[in-house]
Amino acid sequence: MSEFEKLQLAGLQPSILVNRLNLSGKTLGLLFAKVHVLENGCWEWVGAKAHGYGKVHIRSLVPAYQPSHRLFYQLANGPLGTAVQMHHKVKDGCIGPACCN
């Protein structure tokens, strides 16, 4: 069972259903292959990391290197400005930098 199917069974609505960045199905599949869904609702990025944060390289995006949490947010909500800061809800049980939900 794929991670995407696990998300659907858990009743979650992953960013892949929205895809406001218009990424290809192949790219989305590769992204979700690097996501491990935890029981607390976090999506742990298990791919490349820098300083604890997931790091994704997608040539069609500017900048090409994106932190995974910002990329998944943009999939669901649309592009972010570079000045926008995002914060994990660690006090609510989030695992922090490795989470991309």
PDB file of N, CA and C in Angstrom:
ATOM      1  N   MET A   1       0.840  -1.171   0.000  1.00  0.00           N
ATOM      2  CA  MET A   1       0.000   0.000   0.000  1.00  0.00           C
ATOM      3  C   MET A   1       0.892   1.244   0.000  1.00  0.00           C
ATOM      4  N   SER A   2       0.573   2.197  -0.857  1.00  0.00           N
ATOM      5  CA  SER A   2       1.382   3.415  -0.948  1.00  0.00           C
ATOM      6  C   SER A   2       1.089   4.346   0.223  1.00  0.00           C
ATOM      7  N   GLU A   3       1.997   5.296   0.459  1.00  0.00           N
ATOM      8  CA  GLU A   3       1.796   6.276   1.523  1.00  0.00           C
ATOM      9  C   GLU A   3       0.551   7.113   1.247  1.00  0.00           C
ATOM     10  N   PHE A   4       0.291   7.410  -0.031  1.00  0.00           N
ATOM     11  CA  PHE A   4      -0.900   8.172  -0.394  1.00  0.00           C
ATOM     12  C   PHE A   4      -2.163   7.406  -0.007  1.00  0.00           C
ATOM     13  N   GLU A   5      -2.185   6.100  -0.273  1.00  0.00           N
ATOM     14  CA  GLU A   5      -3.350   5.284   0.105  1.00  0.00           C
ATOM     15  C   GLU A   5      -3.514   5.232   1.618  1.00  0.00           C
ATOM     16  N   LYS A   6      -2.397   5.184   2.353  1.00  0.00           N
ATOM     17  CA  LYS A   6      -2.467   5.206   3.811  1.00  0.00           C
ATOM     18  C   LYS A   6      -3.077   6.514   4.303  1.00  0.00           C
ATOM     19  N   LEU A   7      -2.707   7.621   3.648  1.00  0.00           N
ATOM     20  CA  LEU A   7      -3.269   8.918   4.027  1.00  0.00           C
ATOM     21  C   LEU A   7      -4.765   8.938   3.792  1.00  0.00           C
ATOM     22  N   GLN A   8      -5.197   8.397   2.665  1.00  0.00           N
ATOM     23  CA  GLN A   8      -6.619   8.369   2.360  1.00  0.00           C
ATOM     24  C   GLN A   8      -7.373   7.514   3.376  1.00  0.00           C
ATOM     25  N   LEU A   9      -6.820   6.356   3.740  1.00  0.00           N
ATOM     26  CA  LEU A   9      -7.471   5.489   4.717  1.00  0.00           C
ATOM     27  C   LEU A   9      -7.556   6.146   6.086  1.00  0.00           C
ATOM     28  N   ALA A  10      -6.572   6.976   6.408  1.00  0.00           N
ATOM     29  CA  ALA A  10      -6.575   7.668   7.691  1.00  0.00           C
ATOM     30  C   ALA A  10      -7.525   8.867   7.677  1.00  0.00           C
ATOM     31  N   GLY A  11      -8.164   9.118   6.547  1.00  0.00           N
ATOM     32  CA  GLY A  11      -9.105  10.220   6.449  1.00  0.00           C
ATOM     33  C   GLY A  11      -8.444  11.569   6.231  1.00  0.00           C
ATOM     34  N   LEU A  12      -7.153  11.576   5.883  1.00  0.00           N
ATOM     35  CA  LEU A  12      -6.444  12.827   5.664  1.00  0.00           C
ATOM     36  C   LEU A  12      -6.601  13.272   4.217  1.00  0.00           C
ATOM     37  N   GLN A  13      -6.546  14.548   4.014  1.00  0.00           N
ATOM     38  CA  GLN A  13      -6.639  15.114   2.677  1.00  0.00           C
ATOM     39  C   GLN A  13      -5.257  15.657   2.291  1.00  0.00           C
ATOM     40  N   PRO A  14      -4.412  14.831   1.728  1.00  0.00           N
ATOM     41  CA  PRO A  14      -3.052  15.283   1.418  1.00  0.00           C
ATOM     42  C   PRO A  14      -3.021  16.326   0.309  1.00  0.00           C
ATOM     43  N   SER A  15      -1.937  17.087   0.319  1.00  0.00           N
ATOM     44  CA  SER A  15      -1.746  18.160  -0.652  1.00  0.00           C
ATOM     45  C   SER A  15      -1.844  17.679  -2.091  1.00  0.00           C
ATOM     46  N   ILE A  16      -1.569  16.412  -2.324  1.00  0.00           N
ATOM     47  CA  ILE A  16      -1.604  15.880  -3.686  1.00  0.00           C
ATOM     48  C   ILE A  16      -2.993  16.031  -4.318  1.00  0.00           C
ATOM     49  N   LEU A  17      -4.037  16.131  -3.504  1.00  0.00           N
ATOM     50  CA  LEU A  17      -5.385  16.285  -4.029  1.00  0.00           C
ATOM     51  C   LEU A  17      -5.632  17.689  -4.560  1.00  0.00           C
ATOM     52  N   VAL A  18      -4.830  18.649  -4.153  1.00  0.00           N
ATOM     53  CA  VAL A  18      -5.016  20.025  -4.575  1.00  0.00           C
ATOM     54  C   VAL A  18      -4.029  20.381  -5.678  1.00  0.00           C
ATOM     55  N   ASN A  19      -2.739  20.180  -5.431  1.00  0.00           N
ATOM     56  CA  ASN A  19      -1.670  20.395  -6.416  1.00  0.00           C
ATOM     57  C   ASN A  19      -1.713  21.787  -7.039  1.00  0.00           C
ATOM     58  N   ARG A  20      -1.705  22.820  -6.222  1.00  0.00           N
ATOM     59  CA  ARG A  20      -1.737  24.195  -6.720  1.00  0.00           C
ATOM     60  C   ARG A  20      -0.439  24.615  -7.403  1.00  0.00           C
ATOM     61  N   LEU A  21       0.575  23.758  -7.389  1.00  0.00           N
ATOM     62  CA  LEU A  21       1.816  24.051  -8.101  1.00  0.00           C
ATOM     63  C   LEU A  21       1.860  23.360  -9.464  1.00  0.00           C
ATOM     64  N   ASN A  22       0.804  22.614  -9.778  1.00  0.00           N
ATOM     65  CA  ASN A  22       0.700  21.922 -11.063  1.00  0.00           C
ATOM     66  C   ASN A  22       1.894  21.015 -11.359  1.00  0.00           C
ATOM     67  N   LEU A  23       2.335  20.280 -10.339  1.00  0.00           N
ATOM     68  CA  LEU A  23       3.406  19.307 -10.539  1.00  0.00           C
ATOM     69  C   LEU A  23       2.848  18.077 -11.226  1.00  0.00           C
ATOM     70  N   SER A  24       3.687  17.373 -11.944  1.00  0.00           N
ATOM     71  CA  SER A  24       3.244  16.174 -12.657  1.00  0.00           C
ATOM     72  C   SER A  24       2.896  15.058 -11.677  1.00  0.00           C
ATOM     73  N   GLY A  25       2.091  14.126 -12.121  1.00  0.00           N
ATOM     74  CA  GLY A  25       1.744  12.970 -11.291  1.00  0.00           C
ATOM     75  C   GLY A  25       2.975  12.179 -10.894  1.00  0.00           C
ATOM     76  N   LYS A  26       3.931  12.074 -11.807  1.00  0.00           N
ATOM     77  CA  LYS A  26       5.169  11.361 -11.504  1.00  0.00           C
ATOM     78  C   LYS A  26       5.923  12.059 -10.373  1.00  0.00           C
ATOM     79  N   THR A  27       6.024  13.382 -10.452  1.00  0.00           N
ATOM     80  CA  THR A  27       6.729  14.141  -9.411  1.00  0.00           C
ATOM     81  C   THR A  27       6.019  13.994  -8.070  1.00  0.00           C
ATOM     82  N   LEU A  28       4.695  14.081  -8.075  1.00  0.00           N
ATOM     83  CA  LEU A  28       3.935  13.922  -6.835  1.00  0.00           C
ATOM     84  C   LEU A  28       4.142  12.534  -6.238  1.00  0.00           C
ATOM     85  N   GLY A  29       4.168  11.514  -7.084  1.00  0.00           N
ATOM     86  CA  GLY A  29       4.410  10.153  -6.604  1.00  0.00           C
ATOM     87  C   GLY A  29       5.785  10.019  -5.965  1.00  0.00           C
ATOM     88  N   LEU A  30       6.786  10.650  -6.585  1.00  0.00           N
ATOM     89  CA  LEU A  30       8.137  10.615  -6.032  1.00  0.00           C
ATOM     90  C   LEU A  30       8.196  11.355  -4.693  1.00  0.00           C
ATOM     91  N   LEU A  31       7.478  12.462  -4.587  1.00  0.00           N
ATOM     92  CA  LEU A  31       7.435  13.198  -3.321  1.00  0.00           C
ATOM     93  C   LEU A  31       6.829  12.351  -2.209  1.00  0.00           C
ATOM     94  N   PHE A  32       5.667  11.771  -2.479  1.00  0.00           N
ATOM     95  CA  PHE A  32       4.987  11.003  -1.438  1.00  0.00           C
ATOM     96  C   PHE A  32       5.704   9.701  -1.105  1.00  0.00           C
ATOM     97  N   ALA A  33       6.594   9.253  -1.977  1.00  0.00           N
ATOM     98  CA  ALA A  33       7.400   8.078  -1.652  1.00  0.00           C
ATOM     99  C   ALA A  33       8.394   8.394  -0.537  1.00  0.00           C
ATOM    100  N   LYS A  34       8.653   9.677  -0.308  1.00  0.00           N
ATOM    101  CA  LYS A  34       9.595  10.113   0.734  1.00  0.00           C
ATOM    102  C   LYS A  34       8.876  10.565   2.011  1.00  0.00           C
ATOM    103  N   VAL A  35       7.574  10.306   2.098  1.00  0.00           N
ATOM    104  CA  VAL A  35       6.787  10.719   3.269  1.00  0.00           C
ATOM    105  C   VAL A  35       6.371   9.481   4.055  1.00  0.00           C
ATOM    106  N   HIS A  36       6.633   9.516   5.353  1.00  0.00           N
ATOM    107  CA  HIS A  36       6.195   8.450   6.259  1.00  0.00           C
ATOM    108  C   HIS A  36       5.144   9.054   7.189  1.00  0.00           C
ATOM    109  N   VAL A  37       3.941   8.504   7.156  1.00  0.00           N
ATOM    110  CA  VAL A  37       2.841   9.029   7.960  1.00  0.00           C
ATOM    111  C   VAL A  37       2.931   8.466   9.375  1.00  0.00           C
ATOM    112  N   LEU A  38       2.976   9.370  10.348  1.00  0.00           N
ATOM    113  CA  LEU A  38       3.063   8.965  11.751  1.00  0.00           C
ATOM    114  C   LEU A  38       1.676   8.978  12.390  1.00  0.00           C
ATOM    115  N   GLU A  39       1.530   8.257  13.477  1.00  0.00           N
ATOM    116  CA  GLU A  39       0.237   8.161  14.147  1.00  0.00           C
ATOM    117  C   GLU A  39      -0.252   9.503  14.677  1.00  0.00           C
ATOM    118  N   ASN A  40       0.657  10.416  14.990  1.00  0.00           N
ATOM    119  CA  ASN A  40       0.250  11.708  15.535  1.00  0.00           C
ATOM    120  C   ASN A  40      -0.204  12.702  14.462  1.00  0.00           C
ATOM    121  N   GLY A  41      -0.226  12.269  13.194  1.00  0.00           N
ATOM    122  CA  GLY A  41      -0.674  13.135  12.110  1.00  0.00           C
ATOM    123  C   GLY A  41       0.463  13.803  11.354  1.00  0.00           C
ATOM    124  N   CYS A  42       1.678  13.701  11.859  1.00  0.00           N
ATOM    125  CA  CYS A  42       2.822  14.274  11.146  1.00  0.00           C
ATOM    126  C   CYS A  42       3.144  13.432   9.910  1.00  0.00           C
ATOM    127  N   TRP A  43       3.640  14.117   8.895  1.00  0.00           N
ATOM    128  CA  TRP A  43       4.161  13.452   7.708  1.00  0.00           C
ATOM    129  C   TRP A  43       5.663  13.637   7.774  1.00  0.00           C
ATOM    130  N   GLU A  44       6.375  12.603   8.171  1.00  0.00           N
ATOM    131  CA  GLU A  44       7.824  12.707   8.323  1.00  0.00           C
ATOM    132  C   GLU A  44       8.509  12.593   6.967  1.00  0.00           C
ATOM    133  N   TRP A  45       9.314  13.600   6.628  1.00  0.00           N
ATOM    134  CA  TRP A  45      10.089  13.566   5.391  1.00  0.00           C
ATOM    135  C   TRP A  45      11.297  12.669   5.645  1.00  0.00           C
ATOM    136  N   VAL A  46      11.412  11.592   4.863  1.00  0.00           N
ATOM    137  CA  VAL A  46      12.503  10.637   5.060  1.00  0.00           C
ATOM    138  C   VAL A  46      13.550  10.735   3.952  1.00  0.00           C
ATOM    139  N   GLY A  47      13.430  11.765   3.131  1.00  0.00           N
ATOM    140  CA  GLY A  47      14.415  12.003   2.077  1.00  0.00           C
ATOM    141  C   GLY A  47      15.556  12.858   2.602  1.00  0.00           C
ATOM    142  N   ALA A  48      16.218  13.547   1.696  1.00  0.00           N
ATOM    143  CA  ALA A  48      17.364  14.399   2.053  1.00  0.00           C
ATOM    144  C   ALA A  48      16.953  15.482   3.034  1.00  0.00           C
ATOM    145  N   LYS A  49      17.883  15.812   3.941  1.00  0.00           N
ATOM    146  CA  LYS A  49      17.610  16.846   4.947  1.00  0.00           C
ATOM    147  C   LYS A  49      18.808  17.770   5.076  1.00  0.00           C
ATOM    148  N   ALA A  50      18.512  18.987   5.477  1.00  0.00           N
ATOM    149  CA  ALA A  50      19.543  19.980   5.800  1.00  0.00           C
ATOM    150  C   ALA A  50      19.117  20.654   7.093  1.00  0.00           C
ATOM    151  N   HIS A  51      19.945  20.539   8.115  1.00  0.00           N
ATOM    152  CA  HIS A  51      19.647  21.115   9.432  1.00  0.00           C
ATOM    153  C   HIS A  51      18.324  20.586   9.992  1.00  0.00           C
ATOM    154  N   GLY A  52      18.007  19.324   9.686  1.00  0.00           N
ATOM    155  CA  GLY A  52      16.797  18.687  10.196  1.00  0.00           C
ATOM    156  C   GLY A  52      15.565  18.873   9.326  1.00  0.00           C
ATOM    157  N   TYR A  53      15.608  19.825   8.404  1.00  0.00           N
ATOM    158  CA  TYR A  53      14.471  20.101   7.523  1.00  0.00           C
ATOM    159  C   TYR A  53      14.594  19.286   6.246  1.00  0.00           C
ATOM    160  N   GLY A  54      13.453  18.763   5.770  1.00  0.00           N
ATOM    161  CA  GLY A  54      13.453  18.058   4.502  1.00  0.00           C
ATOM    162  C   GLY A  54      13.867  18.999   3.386  1.00  0.00           C
ATOM    163  N   LYS A  55      14.594  18.472   2.418  1.00  0.00           N
ATOM    164  CA  LYS A  55      15.079  19.275   1.303  1.00  0.00           C
ATOM    165  C   LYS A  55      14.710  18.577   0.007  1.00  0.00           C
ATOM    166  N   VAL A  56      14.040  19.310  -0.879  1.00  0.00           N
ATOM    167  CA  VAL A  56      13.537  18.749  -2.127  1.00  0.00           C
ATOM    168  C   VAL A  56      14.114  19.548  -3.293  1.00  0.00           C
ATOM    169  N   HIS A  57      14.479  18.848  -4.356  1.00  0.00           N
ATOM    170  CA  HIS A  57      14.952  19.509  -5.572  1.00  0.00           C
ATOM    171  C   HIS A  57      13.985  19.188  -6.703  1.00  0.00           C
ATOM    172  N   ILE A  58      13.334  20.216  -7.224  1.00  0.00           N
ATOM    173  CA  ILE A  58      12.433  20.064  -8.366  1.00  0.00           C
ATOM    174  C   ILE A  58      12.821  21.131  -9.382  1.00  0.00           C
ATOM    175  N   ARG A  59      13.347  20.710 -10.510  1.00  0.00           N
ATOM    176  CA  ARG A  59      13.879  21.642 -11.503  1.00  0.00           C
ATOM    177  C   ARG A  59      12.865  22.651 -12.009  1.00  0.00           C
ATOM    178  N   SER A  60      11.586  22.273 -12.063  1.00  0.00           N
ATOM    179  CA  SER A  60      10.579  23.175 -12.630  1.00  0.00           C
ATOM    180  C   SER A  60      10.167  24.290 -11.678  1.00  0.00           C
ATOM    181  N   LEU A  61      10.634  24.249 -10.430  1.00  0.00           N
ATOM    182  CA  LEU A  61      10.277  25.285  -9.458  1.00  0.00           C
ATOM    183  C   LEU A  61      11.405  26.285  -9.273  1.00  0.00           C
ATOM    184  N   VAL A  62      11.041  27.501  -8.892  1.00  0.00           N
ATOM    185  CA  VAL A  62      12.031  28.528  -8.573  1.00  0.00           C
ATOM    186  C   VAL A  62      11.770  28.971  -7.147  1.00  0.00           C
ATOM    187  N   PRO A  63      12.711  28.825  -6.229  1.00  0.00           N
ATOM    188  CA  PRO A  63      13.993  28.152  -6.415  1.00  0.00           C
ATOM    189  C   PRO A  63      13.822  26.641  -6.546  1.00  0.00           C
ATOM    190  N   ALA A  64      14.782  25.995  -7.171  1.00  0.00           N
ATOM    191  CA  ALA A  64      14.691  24.553  -7.421  1.00  0.00           C
ATOM    192  C   ALA A  64      14.780  23.745  -6.133  1.00  0.00           C
ATOM    193  N   TYR A  65      15.565  24.223  -5.153  1.00  0.00           N
ATOM    194  CA  TYR A  65      15.656  23.539  -3.857  1.00  0.00           C
ATOM    195  C   TYR A  65      14.644  24.173  -2.918  1.00  0.00           C
ATOM    196  N   GLN A  66      13.785  23.335  -2.334  1.00  0.00           N
ATOM    197  CA  GLN A  66      12.732  23.819  -1.443  1.00  0.00           C
ATOM    198  C   GLN A  66      12.746  22.998  -0.157  1.00  0.00           C
ATOM    199  N   PRO A  67      12.496  23.623   0.986  1.00  0.00           N
ATOM    200  CA  PRO A  67      12.262  22.832   2.198  1.00  0.00           C
ATOM    201  C   PRO A  67      10.952  22.061   2.006  1.00  0.00           C
ATOM    202  N   SER A  68      10.912  20.812   2.410  1.00  0.00           N
ATOM    203  CA  SER A  68       9.736  19.976   2.154  1.00  0.00           C
ATOM    204  C   SER A  68       8.467  20.542   2.779  1.00  0.00           C
ATOM    205  N   HIS A  69       8.555  21.123   3.981  1.00  0.00           N
ATOM    206  CA  HIS A  69       7.349  21.645   4.621  1.00  0.00           C
ATOM    207  C   HIS A  69       6.766  22.825   3.838  1.00  0.00           C
ATOM    208  N   ARG A  70       7.616  23.641   3.263  1.00  0.00           N
ATOM    209  CA  ARG A  70       7.123  24.759   2.445  1.00  0.00           C
ATOM    210  C   ARG A  70       6.535  24.260   1.126  1.00  0.00           C
ATOM    211  N   LEU A  71       7.155  23.257   0.537  1.00  0.00           N
ATOM    212  CA  LEU A  71       6.656  22.703  -0.718  1.00  0.00           C
ATOM    213  C   LEU A  71       5.268  22.094  -0.542  1.00  0.00           C
ATOM    214  N   PHE A  72       5.082  21.286   0.500  1.00  0.00           N
ATOM    215  CA  PHE A  72       3.778  20.663   0.715  1.00  0.00           C
ATOM    216  C   PHE A  72       2.716  21.703   1.070  1.00  0.00           C
ATOM    217  N   TYR A  73       3.091  22.745   1.799  1.00  0.00           N
ATOM    218  CA  TYR A  73       2.145  23.834   2.086  1.00  0.00           C
ATOM    219  C   TYR A  73       1.706  24.496   0.778  1.00  0.00           C
ATOM    220  N   GLN A  74       2.666  24.760  -0.108  1.00  0.00           N
ATOM    221  CA  GLN A  74       2.353  25.403  -1.379  1.00  0.00           C
ATOM    222  C   GLN A  74       1.502  24.517  -2.282  1.00  0.00           C
ATOM    223  N   LEU A  75       1.678  23.213  -2.196  1.00  0.00           N
ATOM    224  CA  LEU A  75       0.829  22.308  -2.974  1.00  0.00           C
ATOM    225  C   LEU A  75      -0.637  22.499  -2.595  1.00  0.00           C
ATOM    226  N   ALA A  76      -0.890  22.696  -1.314  1.00  0.00           N
ATOM    227  CA  ALA A  76      -2.258  22.829  -0.826  1.00  0.00           C
ATOM    228  C   ALA A  76      -2.794  24.247  -0.930  1.00  0.00           C
ATOM    229  N   ASN A  77      -1.916  25.245  -0.812  1.00  0.00           N
ATOM    230  CA  ASN A  77      -2.388  26.620  -0.667  1.00  0.00           C
ATOM    231  C   ASN A  77      -1.907  27.596  -1.728  1.00  0.00           C
ATOM    232  N   GLY A  78      -0.993  27.193  -2.575  1.00  0.00           N
ATOM    233  CA  GLY A  78      -0.450  28.088  -3.585  1.00  0.00           C
ATOM    234  C   GLY A  78       0.897  28.660  -3.169  1.00  0.00           C
ATOM    235  N   PRO A  79       1.551  29.365  -4.086  1.00  0.00           N
ATOM    236  CA  PRO A  79       2.900  29.882  -3.838  1.00  0.00           C
ATOM    237  C   PRO A  79       2.989  30.804  -2.622  1.00  0.00           C
ATOM    238  N   LEU A  80       4.135  30.733  -1.944  1.00  0.00           N
ATOM    239  CA  LEU A  80       4.448  31.567  -0.783  1.00  0.00           C
ATOM    240  C   LEU A  80       5.509  32.584  -1.172  1.00  0.00           C
ATOM    241  N   GLY A  81       5.474  33.728  -0.554  1.00  0.00           N
ATOM    242  CA  GLY A  81       6.561  34.682  -0.717  1.00  0.00           C
ATOM    243  C   GLY A  81       7.765  34.223   0.090  1.00  0.00           C
ATOM    244  N   THR A  82       8.939  34.657  -0.282  1.00  0.00           N
ATOM    245  CA  THR A  82      10.149  34.235   0.428  1.00  0.00           C
ATOM    246  C   THR A  82      10.208  34.794   1.845  1.00  0.00           C
ATOM    247  N   ALA A  83       9.484  35.876   2.126  1.00  0.00           N
ATOM    248  CA  ALA A  83       9.503  36.477   3.465  1.00  0.00           C
ATOM    249  C   ALA A  83       8.593  35.741   4.449  1.00  0.00           C
ATOM    250  N   VAL A  84       7.726  34.861   3.969  1.00  0.00           N
ATOM    251  CA  VAL A  84       6.789  34.152   4.837  1.00  0.00           C
ATOM    252  C   VAL A  84       7.525  33.091   5.637  1.00  0.00           C
ATOM    253  N   GLN A  85       7.359  33.126   6.963  1.00  0.00           N
ATOM    254  CA  GLN A  85       7.950  32.117   7.837  1.00  0.00           C
ATOM    255  C   GLN A  85       6.867  31.143   8.277  1.00  0.00           C
ATOM    256  N   MET A  86       7.209  29.871   8.305  1.00  0.00           N
ATOM    257  CA  MET A  86       6.275  28.840   8.748  1.00  0.00           C
ATOM    258  C   MET A  86       6.816  28.224  10.032  1.00  0.00           C
ATOM    259  N   HIS A  87       5.913  27.849  10.920  1.00  0.00           N
ATOM    260  CA  HIS A  87       6.327  27.269  12.192  1.00  0.00           C
ATOM    261  C   HIS A  87       5.576  25.965  12.435  1.00  0.00           C
ATOM    262  N   HIS A  88       6.293  24.965  12.928  1.00  0.00           N
ATOM    263  CA  HIS A  88       5.694  23.691  13.282  1.00  0.00           C
ATOM    264  C   HIS A  88       5.057  23.803  14.659  1.00  0.00           C
ATOM    265  N   LYS A  89       3.974  23.075  14.887  1.00  0.00           N
ATOM    266  CA  LYS A  89       3.287  23.108  16.177  1.00  0.00           C
ATOM    267  C   LYS A  89       3.855  22.029  17.093  1.00  0.00           C
ATOM    268  N   VAL A  90       5.128  22.211  17.466  1.00  0.00           N
ATOM    269  CA  VAL A  90       5.824  21.224  18.287  1.00  0.00           C
ATOM    270  C   VAL A  90       5.119  21.044  19.625  1.00  0.00           C
ATOM    271  N   LYS A  91       4.598  22.125  20.187  1.00  0.00           N
ATOM    272  CA  LYS A  91       3.900  22.014  21.480  1.00  0.00           C
ATOM    273  C   LYS A  91       2.643  21.151  21.370  1.00  0.00           C
ATOM    274  N   ASP A  92       2.101  21.006  20.176  1.00  0.00           N
ATOM    275  CA  ASP A  92       0.914  20.169  19.946  1.00  0.00           C
ATOM    276  C   ASP A  92       1.276  18.758  19.517  1.00  0.00           C
ATOM    277  N   GLY A  93       2.563  18.399  19.605  1.00  0.00           N
ATOM    278  CA  GLY A  93       2.992  17.052  19.289  1.00  0.00           C
ATOM    279  C   GLY A  93       3.670  16.875  17.949  1.00  0.00           C
ATOM    280  N   CYS A  94       3.827  17.945  17.187  1.00  0.00           N
ATOM    281  CA  CYS A  94       4.509  17.851  15.885  1.00  0.00           C
ATOM    282  C   CYS A  94       5.981  17.489  16.107  1.00  0.00           C
ATOM    283  N   ILE A  95       6.541  16.700  15.201  1.00  0.00           N
ATOM    284  CA  ILE A  95       7.932  16.282  15.327  1.00  0.00           C
ATOM    285  C   ILE A  95       8.906  17.394  14.941  1.00  0.00           C
ATOM    286  N   GLY A  96       8.414  18.493  14.405  1.00  0.00           N
ATOM    287  CA  GLY A  96       9.260  19.634  14.098  1.00  0.00           C
ATOM    288  C   GLY A  96       9.772  19.673  12.679  1.00  0.00           C
ATOM    289  N   PRO A  97      11.040  20.021  12.478  1.00  0.00           N
ATOM    290  CA  PRO A  97      11.585  20.283  11.139  1.00  0.00           C
ATOM    291  C   PRO A  97      11.380  19.177  10.110  1.00  0.00           C
ATOM    292  N   ALA A  98      11.342  17.931  10.506  1.00  0.00           N
ATOM    293  CA  ALA A  98      11.195  16.836   9.537  1.00  0.00           C
ATOM    294  C   ALA A  98       9.754  16.652   9.076  1.00  0.00           C
ATOM    295  N   CYS A  99       8.795  17.355   9.711  1.00  0.00           N
ATOM    296  CA  CYS A  99       7.369  17.217   9.358  1.00  0.00           C
ATOM    297  C   CYS A  99       7.054  18.067   8.147  1.00  0.00           C
ATOM    298  N   CYS A 100       6.324  17.510   7.190  1.00  0.00           N
ATOM    299  CA  CYS A 100       5.941  18.271   5.997  1.00  0.00           C
ATOM    300  C   CYS A 100       4.422  18.322   5.820  1.00  0.00           C
ATOM    301  N   ASN A 101       3.675  18.049   6.894  1.00  0.00           N
ATOM    302  CA  ASN A 101       2.212  18.146   6.825  1.00  0.00           C
ATOM    303  C   ASN A 101       1.797  19.570   7.118  1.00  0.00           C
TER     304      ASN A 101
END
